Coordinates of C-alpha atoms and ligand atoms in Angstrom, one line a residue:
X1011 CA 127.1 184.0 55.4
X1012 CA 130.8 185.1 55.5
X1013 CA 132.6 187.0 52.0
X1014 CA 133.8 183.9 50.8
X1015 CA 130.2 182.1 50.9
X1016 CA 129.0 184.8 49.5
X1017 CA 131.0 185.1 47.0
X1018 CA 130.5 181.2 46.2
X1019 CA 126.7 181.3 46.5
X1020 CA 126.9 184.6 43.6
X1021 CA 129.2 182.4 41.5
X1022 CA 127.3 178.8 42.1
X1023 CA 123.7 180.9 41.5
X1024 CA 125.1 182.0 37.8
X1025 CA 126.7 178.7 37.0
X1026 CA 123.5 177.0 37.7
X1027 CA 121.3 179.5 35.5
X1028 CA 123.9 179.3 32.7
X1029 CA 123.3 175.4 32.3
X1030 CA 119.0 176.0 32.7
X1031 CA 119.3 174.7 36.3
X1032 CA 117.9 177.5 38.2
X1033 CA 114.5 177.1 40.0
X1034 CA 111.9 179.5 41.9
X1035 CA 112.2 177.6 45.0
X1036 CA 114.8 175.0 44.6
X1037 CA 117.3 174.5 41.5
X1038 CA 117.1 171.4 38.9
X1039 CA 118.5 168.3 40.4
X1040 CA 117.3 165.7 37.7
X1041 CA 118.1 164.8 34.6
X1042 CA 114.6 162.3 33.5
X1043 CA 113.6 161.4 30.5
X1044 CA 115.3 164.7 28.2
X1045 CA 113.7 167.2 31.1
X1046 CA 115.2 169.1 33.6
X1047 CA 113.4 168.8 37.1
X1048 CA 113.3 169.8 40.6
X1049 CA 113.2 167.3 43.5
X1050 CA 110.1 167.1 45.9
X1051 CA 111.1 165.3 48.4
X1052 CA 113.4 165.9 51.3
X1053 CA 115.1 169.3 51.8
X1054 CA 119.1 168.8 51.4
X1055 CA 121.5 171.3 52.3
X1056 CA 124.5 171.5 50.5
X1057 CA 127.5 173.1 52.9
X1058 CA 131.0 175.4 51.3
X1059 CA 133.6 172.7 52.1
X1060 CA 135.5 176.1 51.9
X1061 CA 133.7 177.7 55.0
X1062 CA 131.5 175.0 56.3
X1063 CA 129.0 177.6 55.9
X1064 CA 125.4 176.3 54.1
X1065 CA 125.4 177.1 50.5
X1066 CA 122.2 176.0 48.3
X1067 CA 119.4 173.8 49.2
X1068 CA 117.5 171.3 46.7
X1069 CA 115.3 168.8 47.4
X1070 CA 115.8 164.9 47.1
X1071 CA 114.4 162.8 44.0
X1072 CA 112.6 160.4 46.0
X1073 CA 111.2 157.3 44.6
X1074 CA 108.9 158.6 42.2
X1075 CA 111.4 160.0 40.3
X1076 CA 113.5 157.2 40.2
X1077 CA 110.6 155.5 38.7
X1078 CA 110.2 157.5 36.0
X1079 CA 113.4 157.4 35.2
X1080 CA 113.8 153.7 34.4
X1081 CA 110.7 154.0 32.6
X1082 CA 112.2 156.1 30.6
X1083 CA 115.3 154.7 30.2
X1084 CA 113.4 151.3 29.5
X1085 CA 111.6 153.1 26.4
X1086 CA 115.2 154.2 25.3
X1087 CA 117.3 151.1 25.3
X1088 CA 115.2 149.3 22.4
X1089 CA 115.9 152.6 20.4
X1090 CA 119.6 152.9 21.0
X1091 CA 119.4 148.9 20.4
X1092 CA 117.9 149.1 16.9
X1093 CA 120.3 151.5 15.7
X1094 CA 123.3 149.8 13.9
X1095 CA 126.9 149.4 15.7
X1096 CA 128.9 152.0 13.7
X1097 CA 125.7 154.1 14.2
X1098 CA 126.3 154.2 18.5
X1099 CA 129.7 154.7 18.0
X1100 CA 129.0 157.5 16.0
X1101 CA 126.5 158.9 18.1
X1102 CA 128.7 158.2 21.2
X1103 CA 131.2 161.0 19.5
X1104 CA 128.7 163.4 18.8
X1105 CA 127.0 162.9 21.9
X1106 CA 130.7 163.9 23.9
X1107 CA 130.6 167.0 21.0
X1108 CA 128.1 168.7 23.3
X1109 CA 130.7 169.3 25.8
X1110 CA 132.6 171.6 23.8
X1111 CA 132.8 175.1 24.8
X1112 CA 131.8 173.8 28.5
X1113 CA 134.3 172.7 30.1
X1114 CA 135.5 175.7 32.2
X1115 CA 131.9 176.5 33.4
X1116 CA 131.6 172.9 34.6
X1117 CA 134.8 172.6 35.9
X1118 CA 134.3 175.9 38.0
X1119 CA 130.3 174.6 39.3
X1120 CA 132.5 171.3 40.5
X1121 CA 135.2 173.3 42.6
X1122 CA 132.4 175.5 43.9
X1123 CA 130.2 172.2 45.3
X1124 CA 133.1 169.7 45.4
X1125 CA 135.7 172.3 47.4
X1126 CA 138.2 170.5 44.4
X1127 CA 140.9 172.7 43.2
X1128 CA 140.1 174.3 39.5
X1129 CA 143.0 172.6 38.1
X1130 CA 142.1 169.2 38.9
X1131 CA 138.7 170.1 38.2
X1132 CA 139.8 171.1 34.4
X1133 CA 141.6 167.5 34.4
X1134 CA 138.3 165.6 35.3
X1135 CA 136.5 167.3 32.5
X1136 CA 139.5 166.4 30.5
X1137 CA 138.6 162.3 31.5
X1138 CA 135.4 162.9 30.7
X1139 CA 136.1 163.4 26.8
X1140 CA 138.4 160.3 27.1
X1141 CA 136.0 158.1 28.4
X1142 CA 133.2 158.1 25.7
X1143 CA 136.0 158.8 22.7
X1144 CA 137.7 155.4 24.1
X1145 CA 134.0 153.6 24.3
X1146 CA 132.8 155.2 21.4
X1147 CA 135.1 153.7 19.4
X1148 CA 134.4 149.9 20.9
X1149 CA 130.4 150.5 19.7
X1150 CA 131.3 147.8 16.3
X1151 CA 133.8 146.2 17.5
X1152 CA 132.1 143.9 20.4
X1153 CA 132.4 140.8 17.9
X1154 CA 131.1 137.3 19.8
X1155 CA 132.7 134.3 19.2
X1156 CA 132.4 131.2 17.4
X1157 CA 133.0 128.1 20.0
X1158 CA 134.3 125.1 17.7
X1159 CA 131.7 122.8 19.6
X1160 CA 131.8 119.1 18.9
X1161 CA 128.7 118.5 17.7
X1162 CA 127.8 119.2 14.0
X1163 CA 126.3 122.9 15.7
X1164 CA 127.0 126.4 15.0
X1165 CA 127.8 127.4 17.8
X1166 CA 128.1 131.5 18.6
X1167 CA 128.2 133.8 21.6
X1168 CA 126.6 137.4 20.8
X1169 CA 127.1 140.2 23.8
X1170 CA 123.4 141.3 25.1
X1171 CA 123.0 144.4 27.2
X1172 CA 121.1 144.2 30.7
X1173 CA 118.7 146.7 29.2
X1174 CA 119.0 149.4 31.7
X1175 CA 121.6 149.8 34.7
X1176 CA 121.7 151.7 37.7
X1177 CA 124.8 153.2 38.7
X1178 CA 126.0 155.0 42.3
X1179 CA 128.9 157.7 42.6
X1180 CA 130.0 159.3 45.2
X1181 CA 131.3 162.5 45.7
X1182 CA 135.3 162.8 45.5
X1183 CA 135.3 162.0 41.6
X1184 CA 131.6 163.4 40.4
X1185 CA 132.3 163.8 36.6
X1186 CA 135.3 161.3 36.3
X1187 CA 132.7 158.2 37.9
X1188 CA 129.9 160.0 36.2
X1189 CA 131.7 159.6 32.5
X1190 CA 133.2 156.3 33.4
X1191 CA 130.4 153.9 34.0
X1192 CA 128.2 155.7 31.3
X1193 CA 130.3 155.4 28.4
X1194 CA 130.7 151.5 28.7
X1195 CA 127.0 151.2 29.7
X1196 CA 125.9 153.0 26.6
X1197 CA 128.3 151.4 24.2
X1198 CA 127.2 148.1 25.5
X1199 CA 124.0 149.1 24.4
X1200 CA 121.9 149.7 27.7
X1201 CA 119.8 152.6 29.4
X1202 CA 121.1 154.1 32.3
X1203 CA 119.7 155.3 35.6
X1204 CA 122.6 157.2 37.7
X1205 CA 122.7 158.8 41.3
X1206 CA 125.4 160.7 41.9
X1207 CA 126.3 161.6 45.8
X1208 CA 124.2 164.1 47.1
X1209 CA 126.6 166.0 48.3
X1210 CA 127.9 166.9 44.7
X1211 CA 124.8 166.7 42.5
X1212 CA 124.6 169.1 39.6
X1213 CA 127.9 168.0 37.0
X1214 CA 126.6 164.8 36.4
X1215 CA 123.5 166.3 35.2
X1216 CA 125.1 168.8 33.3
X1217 CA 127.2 166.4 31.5
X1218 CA 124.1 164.2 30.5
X1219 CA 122.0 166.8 29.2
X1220 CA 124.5 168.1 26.9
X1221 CA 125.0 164.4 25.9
X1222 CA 121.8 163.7 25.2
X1223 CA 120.7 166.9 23.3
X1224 CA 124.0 166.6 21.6
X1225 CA 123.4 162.9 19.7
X1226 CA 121.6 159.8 22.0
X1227 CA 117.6 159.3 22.6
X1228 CA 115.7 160.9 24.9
X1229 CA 115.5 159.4 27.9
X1230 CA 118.7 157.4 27.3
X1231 CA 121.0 158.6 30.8
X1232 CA 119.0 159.8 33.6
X1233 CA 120.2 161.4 36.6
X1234 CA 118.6 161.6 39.9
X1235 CA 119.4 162.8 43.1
X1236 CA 119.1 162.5 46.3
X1237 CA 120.2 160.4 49.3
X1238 CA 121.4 156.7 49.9
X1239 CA 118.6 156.1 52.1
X1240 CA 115.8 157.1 49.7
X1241 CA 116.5 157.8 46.3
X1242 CA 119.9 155.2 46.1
X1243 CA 117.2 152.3 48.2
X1244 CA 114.6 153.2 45.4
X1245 CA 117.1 152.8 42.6
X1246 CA 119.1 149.4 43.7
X1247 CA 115.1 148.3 44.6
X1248 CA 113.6 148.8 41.0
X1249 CA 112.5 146.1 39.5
X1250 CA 113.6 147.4 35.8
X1251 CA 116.9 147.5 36.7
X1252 CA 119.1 144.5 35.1
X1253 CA 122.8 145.1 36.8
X1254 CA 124.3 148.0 39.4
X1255 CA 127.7 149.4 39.6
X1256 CA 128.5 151.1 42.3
X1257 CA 131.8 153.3 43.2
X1258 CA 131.7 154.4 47.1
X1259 CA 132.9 152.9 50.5
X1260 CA 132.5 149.5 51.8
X1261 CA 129.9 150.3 54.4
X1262 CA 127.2 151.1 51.1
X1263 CA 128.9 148.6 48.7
X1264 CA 127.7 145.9 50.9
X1265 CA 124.2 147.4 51.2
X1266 CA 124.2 147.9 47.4
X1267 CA 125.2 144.0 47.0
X1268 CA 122.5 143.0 49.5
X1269 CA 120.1 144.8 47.7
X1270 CA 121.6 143.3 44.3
X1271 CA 121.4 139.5 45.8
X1272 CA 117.8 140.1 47.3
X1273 CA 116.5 140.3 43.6
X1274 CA 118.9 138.3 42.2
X1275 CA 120.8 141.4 40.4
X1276 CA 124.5 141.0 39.9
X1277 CA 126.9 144.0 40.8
X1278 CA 130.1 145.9 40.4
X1279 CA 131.6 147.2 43.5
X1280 CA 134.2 149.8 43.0
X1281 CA 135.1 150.3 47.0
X1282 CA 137.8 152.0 49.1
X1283 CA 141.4 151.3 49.3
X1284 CA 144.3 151.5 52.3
X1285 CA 147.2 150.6 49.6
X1286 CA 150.6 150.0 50.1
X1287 CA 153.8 152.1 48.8
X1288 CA 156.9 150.8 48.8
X1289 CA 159.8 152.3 48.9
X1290 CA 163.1 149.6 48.5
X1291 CA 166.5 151.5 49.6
X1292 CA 167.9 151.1 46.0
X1293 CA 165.2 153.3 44.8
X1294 CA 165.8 156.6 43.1
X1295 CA 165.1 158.5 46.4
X1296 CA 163.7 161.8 44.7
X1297 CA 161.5 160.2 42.4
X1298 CA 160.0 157.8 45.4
X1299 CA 160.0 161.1 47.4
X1300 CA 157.8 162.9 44.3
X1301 CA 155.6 160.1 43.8
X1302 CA 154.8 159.2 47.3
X1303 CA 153.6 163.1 48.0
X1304 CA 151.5 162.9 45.0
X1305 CA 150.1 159.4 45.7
X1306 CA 148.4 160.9 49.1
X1307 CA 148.4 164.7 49.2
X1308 CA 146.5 165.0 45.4
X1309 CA 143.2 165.9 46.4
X1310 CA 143.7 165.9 49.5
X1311 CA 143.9 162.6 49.4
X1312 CA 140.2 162.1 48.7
X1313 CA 141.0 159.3 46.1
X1314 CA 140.2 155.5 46.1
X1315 CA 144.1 154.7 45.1
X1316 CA 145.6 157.3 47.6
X1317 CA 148.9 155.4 48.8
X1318 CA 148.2 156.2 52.2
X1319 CA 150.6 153.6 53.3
X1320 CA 154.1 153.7 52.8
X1321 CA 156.3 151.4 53.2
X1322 CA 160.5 152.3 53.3
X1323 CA 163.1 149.9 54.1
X1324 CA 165.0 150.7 57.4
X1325 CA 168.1 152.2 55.9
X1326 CA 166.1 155.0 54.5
X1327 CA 163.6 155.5 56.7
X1328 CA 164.7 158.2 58.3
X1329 CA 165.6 160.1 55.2
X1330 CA 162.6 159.6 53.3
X1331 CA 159.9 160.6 56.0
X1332 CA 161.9 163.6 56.7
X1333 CA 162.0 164.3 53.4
X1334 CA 158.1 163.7 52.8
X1335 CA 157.6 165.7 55.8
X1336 CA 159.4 168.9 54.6
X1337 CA 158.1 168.7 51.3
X1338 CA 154.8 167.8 52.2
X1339 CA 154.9 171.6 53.8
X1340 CA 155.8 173.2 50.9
X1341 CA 152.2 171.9 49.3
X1342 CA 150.2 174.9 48.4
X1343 CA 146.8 174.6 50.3
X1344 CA 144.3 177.0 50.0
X1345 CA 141.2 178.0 48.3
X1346 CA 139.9 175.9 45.5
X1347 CA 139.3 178.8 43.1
X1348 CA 142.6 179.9 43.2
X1349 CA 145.3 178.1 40.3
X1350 CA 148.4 177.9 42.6
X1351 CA 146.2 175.8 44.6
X1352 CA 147.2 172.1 44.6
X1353 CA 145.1 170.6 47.9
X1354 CA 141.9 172.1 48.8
X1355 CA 139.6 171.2 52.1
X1356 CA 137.9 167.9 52.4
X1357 CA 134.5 168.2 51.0
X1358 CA 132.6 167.7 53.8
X1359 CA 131.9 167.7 57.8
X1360 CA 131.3 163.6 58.3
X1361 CA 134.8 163.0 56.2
X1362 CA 136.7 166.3 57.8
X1363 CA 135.9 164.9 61.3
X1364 CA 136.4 161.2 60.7
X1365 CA 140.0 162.3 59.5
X1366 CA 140.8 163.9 62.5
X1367 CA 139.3 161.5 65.0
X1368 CA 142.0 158.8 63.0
X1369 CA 144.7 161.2 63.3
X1370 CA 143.9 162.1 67.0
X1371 CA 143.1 158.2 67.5
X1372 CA 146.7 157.4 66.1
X1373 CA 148.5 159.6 68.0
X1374 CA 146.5 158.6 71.6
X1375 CA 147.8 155.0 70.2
X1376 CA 151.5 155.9 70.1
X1377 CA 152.2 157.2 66.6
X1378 CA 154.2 160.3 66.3
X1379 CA 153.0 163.3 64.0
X1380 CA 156.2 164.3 61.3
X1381 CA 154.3 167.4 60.0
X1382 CA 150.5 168.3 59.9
X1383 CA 147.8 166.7 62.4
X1384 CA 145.4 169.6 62.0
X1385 CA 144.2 172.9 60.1
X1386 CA 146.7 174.7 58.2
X1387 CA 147.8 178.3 60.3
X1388 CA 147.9 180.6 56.7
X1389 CA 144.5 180.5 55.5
X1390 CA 142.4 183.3 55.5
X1391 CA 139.9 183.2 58.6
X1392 CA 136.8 183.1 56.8
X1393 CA 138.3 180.0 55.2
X1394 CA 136.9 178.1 58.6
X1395 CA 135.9 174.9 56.9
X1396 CA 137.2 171.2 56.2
X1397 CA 141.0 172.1 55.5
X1398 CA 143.4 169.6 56.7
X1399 CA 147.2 170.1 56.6
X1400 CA 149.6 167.3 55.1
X1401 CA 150.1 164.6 57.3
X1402 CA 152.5 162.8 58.0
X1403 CA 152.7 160.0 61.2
X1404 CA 155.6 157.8 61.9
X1405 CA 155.8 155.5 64.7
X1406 CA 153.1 153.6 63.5
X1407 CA 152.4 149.8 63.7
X1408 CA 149.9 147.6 61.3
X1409 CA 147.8 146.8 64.0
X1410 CA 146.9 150.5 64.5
X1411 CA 142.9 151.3 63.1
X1412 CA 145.1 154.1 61.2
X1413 CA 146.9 151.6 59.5
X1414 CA 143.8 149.1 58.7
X1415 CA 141.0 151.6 58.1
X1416 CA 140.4 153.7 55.3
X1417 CA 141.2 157.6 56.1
X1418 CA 140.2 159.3 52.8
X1419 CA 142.3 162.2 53.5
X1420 CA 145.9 163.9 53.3
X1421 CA 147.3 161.7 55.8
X1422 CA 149.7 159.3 55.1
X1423 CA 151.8 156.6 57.8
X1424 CA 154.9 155.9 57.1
X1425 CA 156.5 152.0 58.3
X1426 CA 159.2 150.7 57.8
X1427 CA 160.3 147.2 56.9
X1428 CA 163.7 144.3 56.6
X1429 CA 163.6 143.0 53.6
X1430 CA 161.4 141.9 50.7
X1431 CA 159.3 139.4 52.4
X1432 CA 158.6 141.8 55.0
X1433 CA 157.6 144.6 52.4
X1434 CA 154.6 142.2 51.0
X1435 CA 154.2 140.8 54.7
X1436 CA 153.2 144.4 55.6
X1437 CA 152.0 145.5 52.2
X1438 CA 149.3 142.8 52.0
X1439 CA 148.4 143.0 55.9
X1440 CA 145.0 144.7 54.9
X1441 CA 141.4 143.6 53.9
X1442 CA 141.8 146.3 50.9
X1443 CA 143.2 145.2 47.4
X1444 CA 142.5 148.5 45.4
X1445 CA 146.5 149.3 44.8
X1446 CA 150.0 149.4 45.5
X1447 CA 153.3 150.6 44.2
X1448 CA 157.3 149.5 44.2
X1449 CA 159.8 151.5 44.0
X1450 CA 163.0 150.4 43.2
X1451 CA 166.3 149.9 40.4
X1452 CA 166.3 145.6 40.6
X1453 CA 164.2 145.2 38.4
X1454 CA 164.0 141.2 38.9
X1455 CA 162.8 142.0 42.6
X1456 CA 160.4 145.2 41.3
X1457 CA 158.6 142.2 39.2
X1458 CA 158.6 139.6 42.0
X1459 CA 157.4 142.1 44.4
X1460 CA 154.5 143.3 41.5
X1461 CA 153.4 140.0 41.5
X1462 CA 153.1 139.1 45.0
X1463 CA 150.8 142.1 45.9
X1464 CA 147.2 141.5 46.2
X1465 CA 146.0 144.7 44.5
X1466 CA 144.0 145.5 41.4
X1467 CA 146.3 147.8 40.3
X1468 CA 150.7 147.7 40.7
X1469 CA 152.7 150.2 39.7
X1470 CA 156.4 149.8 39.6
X1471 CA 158.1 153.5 40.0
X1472 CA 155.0 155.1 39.1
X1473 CA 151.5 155.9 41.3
X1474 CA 148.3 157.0 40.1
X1475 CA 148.7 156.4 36.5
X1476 CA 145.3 155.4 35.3
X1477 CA 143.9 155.0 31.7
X1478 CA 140.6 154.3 30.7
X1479 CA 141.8 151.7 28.5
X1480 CA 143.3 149.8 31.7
X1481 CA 141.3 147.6 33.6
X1482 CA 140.9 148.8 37.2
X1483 CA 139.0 147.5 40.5
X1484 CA 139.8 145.8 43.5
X1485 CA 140.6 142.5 46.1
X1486 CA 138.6 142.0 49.3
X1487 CA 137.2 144.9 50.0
X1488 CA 137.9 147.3 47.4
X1489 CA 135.3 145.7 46.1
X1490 CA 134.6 143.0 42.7
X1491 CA 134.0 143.3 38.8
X1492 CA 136.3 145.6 37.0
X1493 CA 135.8 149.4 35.4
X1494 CA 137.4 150.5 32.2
X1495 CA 139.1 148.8 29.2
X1496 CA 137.5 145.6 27.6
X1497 CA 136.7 144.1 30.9
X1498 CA 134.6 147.3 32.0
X1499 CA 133.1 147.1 28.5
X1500 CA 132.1 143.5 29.2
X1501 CA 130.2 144.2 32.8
X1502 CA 127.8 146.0 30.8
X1503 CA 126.8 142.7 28.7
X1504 CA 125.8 139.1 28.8
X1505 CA 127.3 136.6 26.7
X1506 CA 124.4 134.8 25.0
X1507 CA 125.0 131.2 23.2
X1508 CA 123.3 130.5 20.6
X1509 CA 123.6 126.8 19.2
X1510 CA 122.0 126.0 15.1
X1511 CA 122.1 122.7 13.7
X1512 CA 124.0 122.8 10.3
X1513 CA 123.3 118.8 9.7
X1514 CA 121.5 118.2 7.1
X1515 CA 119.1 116.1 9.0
X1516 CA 118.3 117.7 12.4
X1517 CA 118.9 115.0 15.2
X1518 CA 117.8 116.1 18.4
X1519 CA 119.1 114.7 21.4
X1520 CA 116.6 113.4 24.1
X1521 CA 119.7 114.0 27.4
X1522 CA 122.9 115.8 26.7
X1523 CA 122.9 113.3 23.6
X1524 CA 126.7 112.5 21.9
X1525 CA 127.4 116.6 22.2
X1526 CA 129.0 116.0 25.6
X1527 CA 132.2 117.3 25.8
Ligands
LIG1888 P1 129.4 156.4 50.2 O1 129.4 154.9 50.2 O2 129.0 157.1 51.5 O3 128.4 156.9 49.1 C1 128.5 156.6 47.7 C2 127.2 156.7 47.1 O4 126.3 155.7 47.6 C3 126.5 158.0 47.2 O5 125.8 158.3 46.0 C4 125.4 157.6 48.3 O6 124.3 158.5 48.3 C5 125.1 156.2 47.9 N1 124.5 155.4 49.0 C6 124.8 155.3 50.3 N2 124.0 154.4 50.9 C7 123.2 153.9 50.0 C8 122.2 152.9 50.0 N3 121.8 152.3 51.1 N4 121.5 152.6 48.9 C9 121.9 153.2 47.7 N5 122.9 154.1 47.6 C10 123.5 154.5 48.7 O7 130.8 156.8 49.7 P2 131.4 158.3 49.6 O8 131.7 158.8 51.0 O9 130.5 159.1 48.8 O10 132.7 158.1 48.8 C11 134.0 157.8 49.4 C12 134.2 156.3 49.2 O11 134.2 156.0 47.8 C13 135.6 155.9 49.7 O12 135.6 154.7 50.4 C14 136.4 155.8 48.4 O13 137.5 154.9 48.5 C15 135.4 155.2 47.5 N6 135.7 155.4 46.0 C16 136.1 154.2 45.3 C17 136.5 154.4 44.0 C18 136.9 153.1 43.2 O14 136.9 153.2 42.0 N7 137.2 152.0 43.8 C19 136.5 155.6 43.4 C20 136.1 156.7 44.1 C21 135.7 156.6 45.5

């Protein structure tokens, strides 16, 4: 172990027994039924992303665990069911309460295990508090309907929760996917079973302990962790769970669904993204040059919506990528604890080398590196870990695996294009759909071009602005279903109709009967 793992294992061992996670042999990993508990399955070793030195070990949930914990949330539901409306809503506040006072500890135990920079770290625990205040407040106000039927029936649709849920995270995002499937779950009025990504497993149940002891039943969240293969099969396999939301790549959201389809489960796939940025020539060149940095280089490009390809009209071109290129360089990278830091290292080995076999791949294929391609040259040398240097590639054609795969990392490829059919030629050449921006001053062709993008999400001189109260998901393989806002709210619920004869002589029907229609 080198000074900086060390240092990180010192820092990560008081963190953990400051939240009650400490263990003789292995730390908490669980959050079941209002208990803390250790694994006892497989060993997993969690690595520094800073170092790529091994940090902590815990042990996998296995299935066992997983069962308990749907039991448990099972014997919750009915009890978070029975209290009133206003009642969940109010609990849903105090319940986020418990954060209070927490926020920097569990922002520093993230950018120890995630590699995040502290800064964006204090943001995510920032969302967190968003998420449930925003669902807290929907708790009364999921009012059904009344269907003007043509029959003399009442006829009313009431919104019934699964019961419990089981939801998958992965790792770039821990608390912000932890806090935004949960809060719609619960206000919905269902249990929860949640498995974070191994590879970042203690925030998520840190934030549902305090939740829990702070104002919601015992029992109500659980977390468990563990692996895909084990304690993610066990969870999409149970038979108590009614619906499963998953946020991770492709490869596992199709596993999740097949799993899902096998017992007839429906699903929420919140998948990966290759989305377009496009920059028109009338554009405000500085802001497009601002946005288009922060779009792919904000951490490290680890995000879903990272605009990883942009898109410039030829008269530009040039200027804009060189632009991008020198400012791009001037992006502090370095250690995640530190606050100038704005891009840390990838979080781990499998996602650090599949980045560099894309870039390497690209550049065999013809593409031409602007800036970056490999580990920055001023880190400190005990800093030998995941740390990859803006990127920037030109030369770059959509046929190119760099320019149709997903690279969840600080590299960005630059193309450019004729005019404005060209732009969403190019822009929608892609089996993702997660996002896209356009940037330009028409603002006839800025709508037109909106409009024509097959994307969950547009932004027109903007990227990355997100709000809980926004729906959000994806096209093709960014996955189905949507996350936040009413129609998040509404993935957590089934409409029920419920049809009562106000006549005042009951005449039933034998067939669809006059009602028809
Ligand atoms: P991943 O698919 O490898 O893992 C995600 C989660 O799925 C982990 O918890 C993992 O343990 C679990 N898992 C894997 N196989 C499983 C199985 N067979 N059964 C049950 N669970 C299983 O993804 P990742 O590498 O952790 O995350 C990166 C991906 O997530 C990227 O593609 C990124 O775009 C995507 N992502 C999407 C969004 C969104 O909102 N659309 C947000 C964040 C990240």
């Amino acid at each position: 172990m080198n000074a900086l793992t060390q240092r990180a294992r010192a820092q990560l061992d008081d963190l953990l027994a400051h939240f009650g996670l400490a263990g003789d042999e292995v730390p908490a990993s669980n959050w079941v039924d209002g208990r803390l508990l250790a694994g006892d399955a497989e060993v997993i070793e969690l690595i520094d992303p800073v170092t790529g030195e091994a940090l902590l070990r815990y042990r996998d949930a296995g299935a066992e665990m997983v069962e308990r914990a749907a039991e448990a949330a099972a014997k919750a539901q009915p009890q978070w069911m029975a209290l009133t409306a206003s009642e969940r809503g109010r609990r849903m506040n105090q319940a986020i309460s418990g954060l209070a006072g927490q926020e920097e500890p569990l922002a520093r135990l993230e950018s120890i295990v995630a590699g995040k920079p502290i800064r964006d770290c204090r943001a995510e625990v920032g969302k967190v508090r968003e998420m449930f205040e925003y669902y807290a407040g929907w708790c009364d106000k999921q009012h059904g309907e009344v269907i003007p039927v043509a029959t003399s029936h009442l006829n009313y649709v009431r919104y019934v929760p699964y019961g419990v849920v089981g939801q998958i995270t992965p790792w770039n995002a821990p608390m912000f996917t932890c806090a935004w499937q949960l809060a719609p779950a619960l206000a919905a009025g269902n249990g929860v079973v949640l498995k974070p990504s191994e590879l970042t497993p203690f925030t998520s149940i840190v934030i549902a302990r305090l939740l829990e002891q702070a104002g919601l039943p015992r029992g109500l969240i659980n977390i468990v962790n563990g692996l895909g293969t084990s304690t993610g099969a066990a969870l999409t396999d149970h038979p108590r769970i009614g619906k499963l939301v998953f946020v991770g790549s492709p490869q596992s959201g199709r596993l999740i669904a097949e799993a899902g389809a096998r017992r007839l489960v429906p699903s929420v796939l919140e998948l990966g993204g290759k989305s377009a940025n496009i920059v028109f020539a009338d554009a405000r060149l500085d802001d497009a040059v601002a946005g288009a940095q922060a779009a792919i280089y904000a951490a490290a490009g680890q995000s879903c919506v990272a605009g990883s390809r942009l898109l410039v009209e030829r008269s530009v071109f040039e200027e804009v990528t060189t632009r991008l290129a020198r400012a791009a360089e001037q992006i502090p990278v370095g250690l995640p604890e530190d606050e100038a830091t704005r891009m840390g290292p990838l979080q781990n080995r499998r996602q650090f080398e599949h980045v560099m076999r894309m870039i390497d791949d690209a550049v065999a294929a013809g593409a031409r590196l602007l800036t970056g391609g490999g580990r920055p040259d001023d880190l400190p040398e005990e800093a030998a870990g995941y740390f990859i240097a803006p990127t920037v590639l030109v030369d770059v054609t959509s046929d190119m695996a760099i320019a149709q795969q997903e690279v969840f990392g600080p590299v960005l490829i630059a193309m450019a294009f004729d005019d404005e059919a060209d732009a969403v030629r190019l822009a929608n050449e892609t089996r993702f759909g997660l996002a896209g921006a356009v940037w330009c001053q028409d603002v006839a062709r800025a709508h037109r071009v909106a409009g024509q993008l097959r994307a969950g999400t547009v932004w027109i001189n903007s990227y990355k602005a997100i709000s809980v109260m926004s729906p959000f998901g994806g096209f093709g393989e960014s996955g189905f279903g949507r996350s936040s806002g009413l129609d998040g709210l509404r993935e957590y619920s089934v409409p029920q109709s419920v049809w009562v004869e106000t006549a005042p002589e009951a005449s039933v029907a034998f067939g669809y009967g006059s009602g028809v229609g």
